Structure formats: structure tokens, C-alpha cells
mmCIF file of C-alpha atoms in Angstrom:
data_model
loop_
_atom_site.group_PDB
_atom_site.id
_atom_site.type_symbol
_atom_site.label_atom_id
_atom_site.label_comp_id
_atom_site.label_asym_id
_atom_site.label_seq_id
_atom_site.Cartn_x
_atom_site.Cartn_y
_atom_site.Cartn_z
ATOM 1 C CA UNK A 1114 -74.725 113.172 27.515
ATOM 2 C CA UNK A 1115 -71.713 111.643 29.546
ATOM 3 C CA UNK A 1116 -69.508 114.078 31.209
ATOM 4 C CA UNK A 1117 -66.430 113.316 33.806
ATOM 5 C CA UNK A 1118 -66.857 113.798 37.865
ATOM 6 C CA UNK A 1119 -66.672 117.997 38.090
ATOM 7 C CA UNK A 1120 -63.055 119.239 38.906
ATOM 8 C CA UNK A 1121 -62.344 122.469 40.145
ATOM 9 C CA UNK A 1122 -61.773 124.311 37.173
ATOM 10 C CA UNK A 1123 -65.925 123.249 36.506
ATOM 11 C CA UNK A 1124 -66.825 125.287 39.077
ATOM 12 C CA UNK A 1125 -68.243 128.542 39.172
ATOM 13 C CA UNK A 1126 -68.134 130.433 42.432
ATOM 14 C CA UNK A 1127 -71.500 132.818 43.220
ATOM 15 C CA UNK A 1128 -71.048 134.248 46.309
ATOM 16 C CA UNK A 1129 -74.309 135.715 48.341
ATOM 17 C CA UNK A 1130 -76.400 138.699 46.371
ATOM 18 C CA UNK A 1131 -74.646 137.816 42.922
ATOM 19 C CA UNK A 1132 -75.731 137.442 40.245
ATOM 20 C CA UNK A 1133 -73.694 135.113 37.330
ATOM 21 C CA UNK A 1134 -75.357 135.407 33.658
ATOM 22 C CA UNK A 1135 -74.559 132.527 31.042
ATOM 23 C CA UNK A 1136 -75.761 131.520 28.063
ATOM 24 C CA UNK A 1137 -77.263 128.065 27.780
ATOM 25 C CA UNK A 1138 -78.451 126.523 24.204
ATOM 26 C CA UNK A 1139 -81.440 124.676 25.707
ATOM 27 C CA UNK A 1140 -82.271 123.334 21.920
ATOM 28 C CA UNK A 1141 -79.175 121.480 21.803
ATOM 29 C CA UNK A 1142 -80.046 118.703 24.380
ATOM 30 C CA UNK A 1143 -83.780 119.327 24.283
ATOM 31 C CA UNK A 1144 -86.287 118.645 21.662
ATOM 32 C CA UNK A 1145 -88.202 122.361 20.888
ATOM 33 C CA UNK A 1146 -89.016 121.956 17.403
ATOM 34 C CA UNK A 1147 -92.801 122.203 18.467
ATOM 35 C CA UNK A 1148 -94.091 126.065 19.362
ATOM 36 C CA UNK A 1149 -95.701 126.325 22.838
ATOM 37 C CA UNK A 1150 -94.921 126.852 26.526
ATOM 38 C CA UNK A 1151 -91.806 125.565 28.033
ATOM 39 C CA UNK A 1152 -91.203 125.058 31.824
ATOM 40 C CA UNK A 1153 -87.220 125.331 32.766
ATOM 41 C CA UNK A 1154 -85.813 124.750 36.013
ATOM 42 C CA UNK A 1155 -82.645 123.440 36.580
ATOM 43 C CA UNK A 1156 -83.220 120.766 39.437
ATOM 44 C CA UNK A 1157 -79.994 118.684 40.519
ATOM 45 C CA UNK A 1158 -78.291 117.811 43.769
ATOM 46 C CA UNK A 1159 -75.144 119.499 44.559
ATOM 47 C CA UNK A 1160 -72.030 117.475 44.397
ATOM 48 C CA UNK A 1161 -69.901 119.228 45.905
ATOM 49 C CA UNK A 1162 -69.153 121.965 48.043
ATOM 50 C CA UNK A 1163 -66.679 124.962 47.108
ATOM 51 C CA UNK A 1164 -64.881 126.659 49.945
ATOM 52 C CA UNK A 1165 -62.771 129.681 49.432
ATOM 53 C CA UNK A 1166 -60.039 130.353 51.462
ATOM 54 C CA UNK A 1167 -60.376 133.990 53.272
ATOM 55 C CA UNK A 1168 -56.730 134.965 52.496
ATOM 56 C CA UNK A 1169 -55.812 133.905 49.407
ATOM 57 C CA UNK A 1170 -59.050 133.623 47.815
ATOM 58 C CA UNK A 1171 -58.276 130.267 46.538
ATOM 59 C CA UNK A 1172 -61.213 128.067 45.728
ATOM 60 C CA UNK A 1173 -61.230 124.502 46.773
ATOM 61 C CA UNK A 1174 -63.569 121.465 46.107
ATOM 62 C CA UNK A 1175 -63.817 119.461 49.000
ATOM 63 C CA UNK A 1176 -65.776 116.244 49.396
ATOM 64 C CA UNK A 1177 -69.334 115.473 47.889
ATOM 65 C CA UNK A 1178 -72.494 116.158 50.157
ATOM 66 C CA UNK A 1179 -74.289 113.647 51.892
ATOM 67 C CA UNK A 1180 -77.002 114.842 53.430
ATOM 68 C CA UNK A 1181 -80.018 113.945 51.655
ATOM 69 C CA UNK A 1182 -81.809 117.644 51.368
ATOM 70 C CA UNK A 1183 -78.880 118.811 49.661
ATOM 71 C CA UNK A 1184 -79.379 120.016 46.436
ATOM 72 C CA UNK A 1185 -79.742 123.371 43.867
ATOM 73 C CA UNK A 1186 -82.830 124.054 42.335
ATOM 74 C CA UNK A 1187 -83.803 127.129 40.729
ATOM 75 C CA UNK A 1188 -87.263 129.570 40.393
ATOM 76 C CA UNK A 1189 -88.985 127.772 37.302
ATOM 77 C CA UNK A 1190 -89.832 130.000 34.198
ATOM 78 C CA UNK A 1191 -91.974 129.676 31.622
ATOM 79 C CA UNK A 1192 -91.107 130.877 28.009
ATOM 80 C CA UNK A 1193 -93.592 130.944 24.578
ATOM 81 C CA UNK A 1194 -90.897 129.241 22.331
ATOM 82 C CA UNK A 1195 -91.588 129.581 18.597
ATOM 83 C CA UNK A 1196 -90.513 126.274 17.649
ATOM 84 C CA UNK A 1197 -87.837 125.739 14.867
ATOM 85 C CA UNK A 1198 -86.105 122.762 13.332
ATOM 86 C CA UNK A 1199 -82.953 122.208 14.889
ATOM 87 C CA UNK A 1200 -80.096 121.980 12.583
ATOM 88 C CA UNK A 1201 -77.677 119.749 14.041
ATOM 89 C CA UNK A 1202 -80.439 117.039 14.478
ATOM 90 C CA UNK A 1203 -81.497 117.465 10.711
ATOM 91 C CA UNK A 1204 -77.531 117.181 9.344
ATOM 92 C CA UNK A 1205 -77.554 113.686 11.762
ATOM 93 C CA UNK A 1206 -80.482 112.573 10.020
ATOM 94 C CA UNK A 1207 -79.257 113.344 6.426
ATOM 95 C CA UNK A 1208 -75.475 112.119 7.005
ATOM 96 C CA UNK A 1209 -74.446 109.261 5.054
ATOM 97 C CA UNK A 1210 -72.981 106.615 6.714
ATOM 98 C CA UNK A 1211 -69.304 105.637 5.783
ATOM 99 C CA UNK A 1212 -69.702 102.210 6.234
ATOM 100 C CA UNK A 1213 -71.818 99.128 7.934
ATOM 101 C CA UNK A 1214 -70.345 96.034 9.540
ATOM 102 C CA UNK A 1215 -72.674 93.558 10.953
ATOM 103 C CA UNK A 1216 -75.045 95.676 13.316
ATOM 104 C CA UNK A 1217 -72.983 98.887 13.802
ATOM 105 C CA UNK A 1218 -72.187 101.718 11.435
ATOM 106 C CA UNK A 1219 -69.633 104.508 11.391
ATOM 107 C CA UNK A 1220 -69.131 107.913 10.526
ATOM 108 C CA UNK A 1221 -65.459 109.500 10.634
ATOM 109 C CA UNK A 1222 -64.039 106.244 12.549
ATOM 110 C CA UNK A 1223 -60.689 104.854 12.330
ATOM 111 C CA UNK A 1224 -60.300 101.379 11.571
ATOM 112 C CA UNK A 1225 -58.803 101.457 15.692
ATOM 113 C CA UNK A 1226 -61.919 103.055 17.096
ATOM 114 C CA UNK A 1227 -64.074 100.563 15.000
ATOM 115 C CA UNK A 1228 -62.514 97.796 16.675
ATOM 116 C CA UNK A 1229 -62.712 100.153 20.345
ATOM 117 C CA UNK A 1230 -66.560 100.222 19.469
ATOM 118 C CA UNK A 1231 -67.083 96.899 18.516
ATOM 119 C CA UNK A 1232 -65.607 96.029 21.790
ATOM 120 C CA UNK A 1233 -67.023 98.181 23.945
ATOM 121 C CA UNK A 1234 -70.645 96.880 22.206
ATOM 122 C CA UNK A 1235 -69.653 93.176 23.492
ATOM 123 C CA UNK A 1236 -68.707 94.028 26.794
ATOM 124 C CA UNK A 1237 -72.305 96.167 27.227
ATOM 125 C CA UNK A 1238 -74.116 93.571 25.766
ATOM 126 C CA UNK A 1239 -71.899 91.270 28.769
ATOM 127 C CA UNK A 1240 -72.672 93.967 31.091
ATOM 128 C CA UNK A 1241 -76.664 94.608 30.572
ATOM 129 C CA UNK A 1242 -76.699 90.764 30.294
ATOM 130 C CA UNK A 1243 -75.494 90.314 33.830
ATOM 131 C CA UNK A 1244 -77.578 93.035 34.856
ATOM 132 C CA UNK A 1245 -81.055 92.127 33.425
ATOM 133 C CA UNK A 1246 -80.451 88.324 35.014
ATOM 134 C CA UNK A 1247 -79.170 89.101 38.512
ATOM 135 C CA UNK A 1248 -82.672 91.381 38.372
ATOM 136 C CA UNK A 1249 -84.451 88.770 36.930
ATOM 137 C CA UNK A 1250 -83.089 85.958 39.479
ATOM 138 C CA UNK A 1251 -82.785 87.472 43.023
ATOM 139 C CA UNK A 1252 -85.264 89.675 44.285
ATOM 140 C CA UNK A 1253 -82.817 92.394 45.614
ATOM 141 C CA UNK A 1254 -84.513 93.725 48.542
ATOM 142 C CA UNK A 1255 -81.005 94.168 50.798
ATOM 143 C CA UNK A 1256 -78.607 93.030 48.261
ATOM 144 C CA UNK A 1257 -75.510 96.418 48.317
ATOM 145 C CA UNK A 1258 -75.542 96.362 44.402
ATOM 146 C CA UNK A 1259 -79.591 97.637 44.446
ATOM 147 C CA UNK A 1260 -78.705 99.225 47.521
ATOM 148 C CA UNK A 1261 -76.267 101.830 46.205
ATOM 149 C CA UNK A 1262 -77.431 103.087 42.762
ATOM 150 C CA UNK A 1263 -81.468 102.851 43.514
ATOM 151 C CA UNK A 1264 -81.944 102.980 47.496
ATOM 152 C CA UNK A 1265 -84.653 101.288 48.949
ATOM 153 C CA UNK A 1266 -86.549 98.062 47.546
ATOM 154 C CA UNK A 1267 -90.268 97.918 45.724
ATOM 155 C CA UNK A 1268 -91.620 95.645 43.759
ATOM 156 C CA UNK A 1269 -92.756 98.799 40.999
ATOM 157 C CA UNK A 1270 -88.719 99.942 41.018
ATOM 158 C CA UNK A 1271 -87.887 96.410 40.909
ATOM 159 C CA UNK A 1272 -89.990 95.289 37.637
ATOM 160 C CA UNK A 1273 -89.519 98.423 36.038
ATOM 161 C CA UNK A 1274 -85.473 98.404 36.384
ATOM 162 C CA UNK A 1275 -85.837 94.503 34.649
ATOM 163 C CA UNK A 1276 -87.551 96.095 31.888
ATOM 164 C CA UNK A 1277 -84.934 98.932 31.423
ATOM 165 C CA UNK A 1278 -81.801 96.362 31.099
ATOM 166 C CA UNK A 1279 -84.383 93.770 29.182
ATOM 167 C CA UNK A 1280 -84.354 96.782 26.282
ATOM 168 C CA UNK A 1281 -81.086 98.032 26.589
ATOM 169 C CA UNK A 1282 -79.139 94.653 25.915
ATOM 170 C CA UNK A 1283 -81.619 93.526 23.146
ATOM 171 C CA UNK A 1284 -80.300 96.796 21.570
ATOM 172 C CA UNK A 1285 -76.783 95.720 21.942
ATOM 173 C CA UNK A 1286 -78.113 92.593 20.523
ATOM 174 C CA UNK A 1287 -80.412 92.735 17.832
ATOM 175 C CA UNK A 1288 -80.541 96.967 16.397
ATOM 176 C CA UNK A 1289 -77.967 98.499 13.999
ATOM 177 C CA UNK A 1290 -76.349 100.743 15.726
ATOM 178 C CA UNK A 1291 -74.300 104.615 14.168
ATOM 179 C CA UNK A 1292 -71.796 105.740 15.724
ATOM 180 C CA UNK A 1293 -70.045 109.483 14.996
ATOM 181 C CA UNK A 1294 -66.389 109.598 15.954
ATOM 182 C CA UNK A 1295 -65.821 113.270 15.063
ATOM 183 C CA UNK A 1296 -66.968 114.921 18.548
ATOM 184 C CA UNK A 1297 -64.116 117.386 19.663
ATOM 185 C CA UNK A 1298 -65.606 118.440 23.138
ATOM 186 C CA UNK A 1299 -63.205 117.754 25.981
ATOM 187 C CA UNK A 1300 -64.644 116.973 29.444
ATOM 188 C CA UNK A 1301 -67.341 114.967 27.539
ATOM 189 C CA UNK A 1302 -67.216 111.071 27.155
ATOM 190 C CA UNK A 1303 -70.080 110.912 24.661
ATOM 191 C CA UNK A 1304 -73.804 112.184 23.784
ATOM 192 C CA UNK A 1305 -77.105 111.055 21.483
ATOM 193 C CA UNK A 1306 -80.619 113.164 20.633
ATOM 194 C CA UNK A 1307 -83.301 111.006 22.451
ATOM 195 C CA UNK A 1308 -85.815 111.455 19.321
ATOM 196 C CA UNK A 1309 -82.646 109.838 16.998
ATOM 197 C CA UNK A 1310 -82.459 106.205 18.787
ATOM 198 C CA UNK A 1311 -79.126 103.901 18.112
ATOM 199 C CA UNK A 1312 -77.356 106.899 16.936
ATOM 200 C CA UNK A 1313 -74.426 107.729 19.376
ATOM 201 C CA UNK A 1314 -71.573 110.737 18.962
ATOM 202 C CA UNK A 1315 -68.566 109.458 20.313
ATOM 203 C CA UNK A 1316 -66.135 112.097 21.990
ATOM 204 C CA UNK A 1317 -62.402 112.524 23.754
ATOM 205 C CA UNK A 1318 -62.829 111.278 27.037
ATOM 206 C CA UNK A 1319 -64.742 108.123 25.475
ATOM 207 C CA UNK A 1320 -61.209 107.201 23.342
ATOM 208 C CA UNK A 1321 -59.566 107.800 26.715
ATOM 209 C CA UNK A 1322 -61.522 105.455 29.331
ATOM 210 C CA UNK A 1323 -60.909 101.913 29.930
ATOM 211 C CA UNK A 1324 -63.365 99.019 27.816
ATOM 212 C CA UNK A 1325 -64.674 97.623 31.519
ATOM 213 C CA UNK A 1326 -65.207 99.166 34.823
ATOM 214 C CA UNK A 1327 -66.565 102.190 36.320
ATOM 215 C CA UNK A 1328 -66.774 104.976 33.810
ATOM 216 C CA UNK A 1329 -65.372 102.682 31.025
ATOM 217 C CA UNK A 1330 -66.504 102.680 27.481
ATOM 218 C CA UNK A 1331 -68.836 99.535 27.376
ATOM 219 C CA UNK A 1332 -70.458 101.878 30.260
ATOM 220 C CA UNK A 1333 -70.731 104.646 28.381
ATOM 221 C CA UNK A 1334 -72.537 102.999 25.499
ATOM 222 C CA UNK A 1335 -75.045 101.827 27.887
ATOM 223 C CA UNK A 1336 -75.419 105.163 29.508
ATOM 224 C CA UNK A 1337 -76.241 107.094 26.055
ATOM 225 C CA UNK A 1338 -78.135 103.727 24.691
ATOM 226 C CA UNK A 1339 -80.148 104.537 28.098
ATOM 227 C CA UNK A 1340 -81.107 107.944 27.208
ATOM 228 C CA UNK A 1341 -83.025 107.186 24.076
ATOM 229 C CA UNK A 1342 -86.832 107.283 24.480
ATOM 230 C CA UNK A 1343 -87.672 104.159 23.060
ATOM 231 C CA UNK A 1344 -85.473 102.326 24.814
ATOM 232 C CA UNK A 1345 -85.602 103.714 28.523
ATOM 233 C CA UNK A 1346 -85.540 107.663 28.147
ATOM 234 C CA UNK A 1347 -83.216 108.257 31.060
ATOM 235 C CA UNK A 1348 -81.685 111.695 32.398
ATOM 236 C CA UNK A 1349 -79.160 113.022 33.629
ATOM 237 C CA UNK A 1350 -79.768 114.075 36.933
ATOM 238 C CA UNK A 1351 -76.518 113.215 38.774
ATOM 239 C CA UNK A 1352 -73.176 112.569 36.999
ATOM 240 C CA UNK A 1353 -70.251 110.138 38.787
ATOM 241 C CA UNK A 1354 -70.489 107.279 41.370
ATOM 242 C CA UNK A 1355 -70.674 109.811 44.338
ATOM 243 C CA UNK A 1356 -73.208 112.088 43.053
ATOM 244 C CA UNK A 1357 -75.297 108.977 42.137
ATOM 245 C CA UNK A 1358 -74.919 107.233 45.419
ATOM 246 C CA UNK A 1359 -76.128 110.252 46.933
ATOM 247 C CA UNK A 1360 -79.191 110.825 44.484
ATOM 248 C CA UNK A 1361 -79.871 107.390 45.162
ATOM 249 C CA UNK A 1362 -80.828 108.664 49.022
ATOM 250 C CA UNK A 1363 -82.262 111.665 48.208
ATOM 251 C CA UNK A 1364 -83.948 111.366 45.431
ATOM 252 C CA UNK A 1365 -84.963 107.193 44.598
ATOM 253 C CA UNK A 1366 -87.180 108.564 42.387
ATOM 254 C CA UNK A 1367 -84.985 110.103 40.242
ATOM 255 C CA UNK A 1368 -82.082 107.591 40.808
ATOM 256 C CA UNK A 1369 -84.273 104.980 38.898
ATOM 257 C CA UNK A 1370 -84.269 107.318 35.563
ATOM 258 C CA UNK A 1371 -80.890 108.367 35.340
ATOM 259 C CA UNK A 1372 -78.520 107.414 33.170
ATOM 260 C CA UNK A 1373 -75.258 107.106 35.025
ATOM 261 C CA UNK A 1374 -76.959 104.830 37.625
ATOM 262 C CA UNK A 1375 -78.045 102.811 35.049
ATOM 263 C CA UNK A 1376 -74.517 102.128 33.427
ATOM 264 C CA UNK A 1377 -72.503 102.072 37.386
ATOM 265 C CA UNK A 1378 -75.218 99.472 38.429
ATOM 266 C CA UNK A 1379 -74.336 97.594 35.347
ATOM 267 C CA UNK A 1380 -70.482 98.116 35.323
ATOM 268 C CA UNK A 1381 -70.487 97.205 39.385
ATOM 269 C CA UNK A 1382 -66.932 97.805 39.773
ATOM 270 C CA UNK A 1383 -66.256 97.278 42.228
ATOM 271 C CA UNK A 1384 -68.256 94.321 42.705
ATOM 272 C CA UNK A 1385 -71.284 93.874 44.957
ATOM 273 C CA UNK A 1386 -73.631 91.843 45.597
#
């Protein structure tokens, strides 16, 4: 799943000693049709910091942390889940498709968004192109573009990143690909099951971005294409360019499996080298 930088209006003050109950449907992103234990934790570096002003109790979001310790992790809890199908994913597998053109197929497109899509396709097949050869053709050790999204150089990150954009433009090139245009979720650029690969639900703030550069549409379809285990089986651990830049130098490990990093080393806008 894609979703925009976090505004204020995202955030949900917890002051010291309280506690803040909400309910999250786990099974929605997750695969837990299969009964046994499950570990969740949530694990992700904190973006921003919230300050609230001591007279008029006005929360504001000032700049993103750069420190590299910072970060939010919670205790880690096991549950016995039962296991059940989950019904969304079984209505995306039965759906019929409306129509195919060439390697892409729509559900509940316009004739305008097919063209958006076909478009945005193109340009991440340009984008993953450029990508996969500038991997393939410098070794990046000090080059700013590697830099950035992935932090330091090795040769492991190095040859597994050349695999990741080798798959992800021979999907834009070779596999048909479904795309659902009915999502209504605002704040939310776009989202896929990983177990249902080349099968992407388009939503508002896709229609709404630009085809190229940072957080365009072409980006987007290379961040959900990215998610899909067969083709890279990223996360999302950090969401917008500052977020990632600072996962990058905290956690390289993580930086090298997740998805946004992925599409804003691919989109490099603005350009580096």
C-alpha cells in the first residue's frame, strides 16, 4: 500500500501514561488464512515529531527526525489465530475482468484512466529500465542516487537491488497486468495482496499525482508491482522521501526491502547521480 507523507490531521497525540486503543484489521494487508501463531509488532521509524503548544494545546508537526536511533517499536505479542479465508482476496480472485488490451486489464476504469494507466505502465517500464542499467553499469559505491535511498555500498545490496529492478521492469514488460479503479480511500495512492501478483487497486490520490516524478503514478505502479512476492516482496517500512532517506541511515537493512525506496530511487527526481 501507497499512502501520502503524514499531515497533521494523521497524527495521534499519546501523551506519557496513556493509553490510546484502536482497532486494526491485521487480515486485510496480511495473509492469515493459515491457523497458527502470529508474532505482531509494529516496528517503524518515527517521521516526525508532534509538539503541543502549552497554552493553546495546539498540536504541531514539525520537521522529520534525523537521528538514526529514532524510531517506535512496540512489545511484540503473540496470538493463536484460527485461520479463515479472507473475503476480499477471494471476490479479487473471482471478479471478472471488464476488458483486456494488450498486457493490461481493467475493472471499473474509464476509458481516461485506461489511457492514465497505460501511461503510467510506459513511463515505469522507462523508469525501472533506467534503474536496472545505471545498477547494472556503474558500480555505485559513492554515487548520491545509491547514497540516499540505500546508504552505504556492498556488493550483496548491490547484486540483490539489480535483481529487484531486473523483475520489476520485465513485469512492466512481458506479464498481463489488472488493474481495479473502484478504490474510494482518500489519503491512499494505491494497494495490491502480495499472494495476488499483477493485480493492482488503483485509488484517489493515484488519479491525482503527476505520470513522472517523485510520488507520481508511473512510481506508484512500481511501488505496489514491488510489493508482490514473486516479484521482490517489499514492505512498507517508511513512507515519503524524508522518512526513506532517514531509514536509509538507520536502518540499510530495511531500506533495501521497502517499497517507497524502491520507486524514489527509480523516479530520482530530482536527479542524482
Amino acid at each position: 500500500m501507497k499512502r501520502r507523507e503524514p499531515t497533521i490531521k494523521d497524527v495521534i497525540p499519546l501523551e506519557a501514561g496513556k493509553i490510546k486503543i484502536i482497532q486494526a484489521r491485521v487480515s486485510s494487508a496480511y495473509d492469515m488464512t493459515k491457523a497458527g501463531i502470529y508474532s505482531i509488532q509494529y516496528d517503524m521509524p518515527a517521521e516526525h515529531v508532534v509538539f503541543k503548544d502549552a497554552q493553546t494545546f495546539e498540536c504541531t508537526l514539525a520537521g522529520g527526525i534525523g537521528k538514526r536511533e529514532s524510531g517506535l517499536q512496540s512489545n511484540n505479542i503473540q496470538l493463536a489465530i484460527e485461520g479463515r479465508s479472507n473475503i476480499q482476496h477471494e471476490q479479487n480472485k473471482n471478479m471478472s475482468v471488464i476488458r483486456k488490451e494488450g498486457p493490461l486489464s481493467y475493472v471499473s476504469c474509464s476509458l481516461t484512466q485506461k489511457s492514465q494507466i497505460r501511461n503510467a505502465v510506459s513511463w515505469a517500464l522507462n523508469y525501472t529500465d533506467n534503474a536496472f542499467n545505471y545498477l547494472n553499469e556503474i558500480k555505485p559505491s559513492e554515487t548520491n542516487r545509491y547514497k540516499t535511498w540505500f546508504d552505504r555500498f556492498t556488493l550483496t545490496k548491490w547484486n540483490a537491488q539489480k535483481v529487484h529492478f531486473r523483475n520489476l521492469k520485465n513485469v512492466f514488460n512481458s506479464k498481463t497486468m489488472t488493474f481495479h479503479c473502484g478504490c474510494k480511500d482518500a489519503g491512499i495512492y494505491a494497494y495490491v495482496y502480495r499472494d495476488q501478483p499483477y493485480i493492482i487497486h488503483l485509488c484517489p490520490l493515484f488519479w491525482s499525482s503527476p505520470m513522472t516524478g517523485t510520488d507520481s503514478k508511473a512510481g506508484t505502479i512500481i511501488h505496489e508491482t514491488s510489493h508482490f512476492s514473486v516479484v521482490v516482496g517489499t514492505y512498507d517500512y517508511a513512507y515519503g522521501t524524508m522518512a526513506c532517506t532517514s531509514l536509509a541511515l538507520s536502518a540499510p537493512s530495511k531500506a533495501i526491502m521497502n517499497a517507497d525506496s524502491h520507486e524514489y530511487f527509480a523516479e530520482n527526481f530530482p536527479v542524482l547521480f
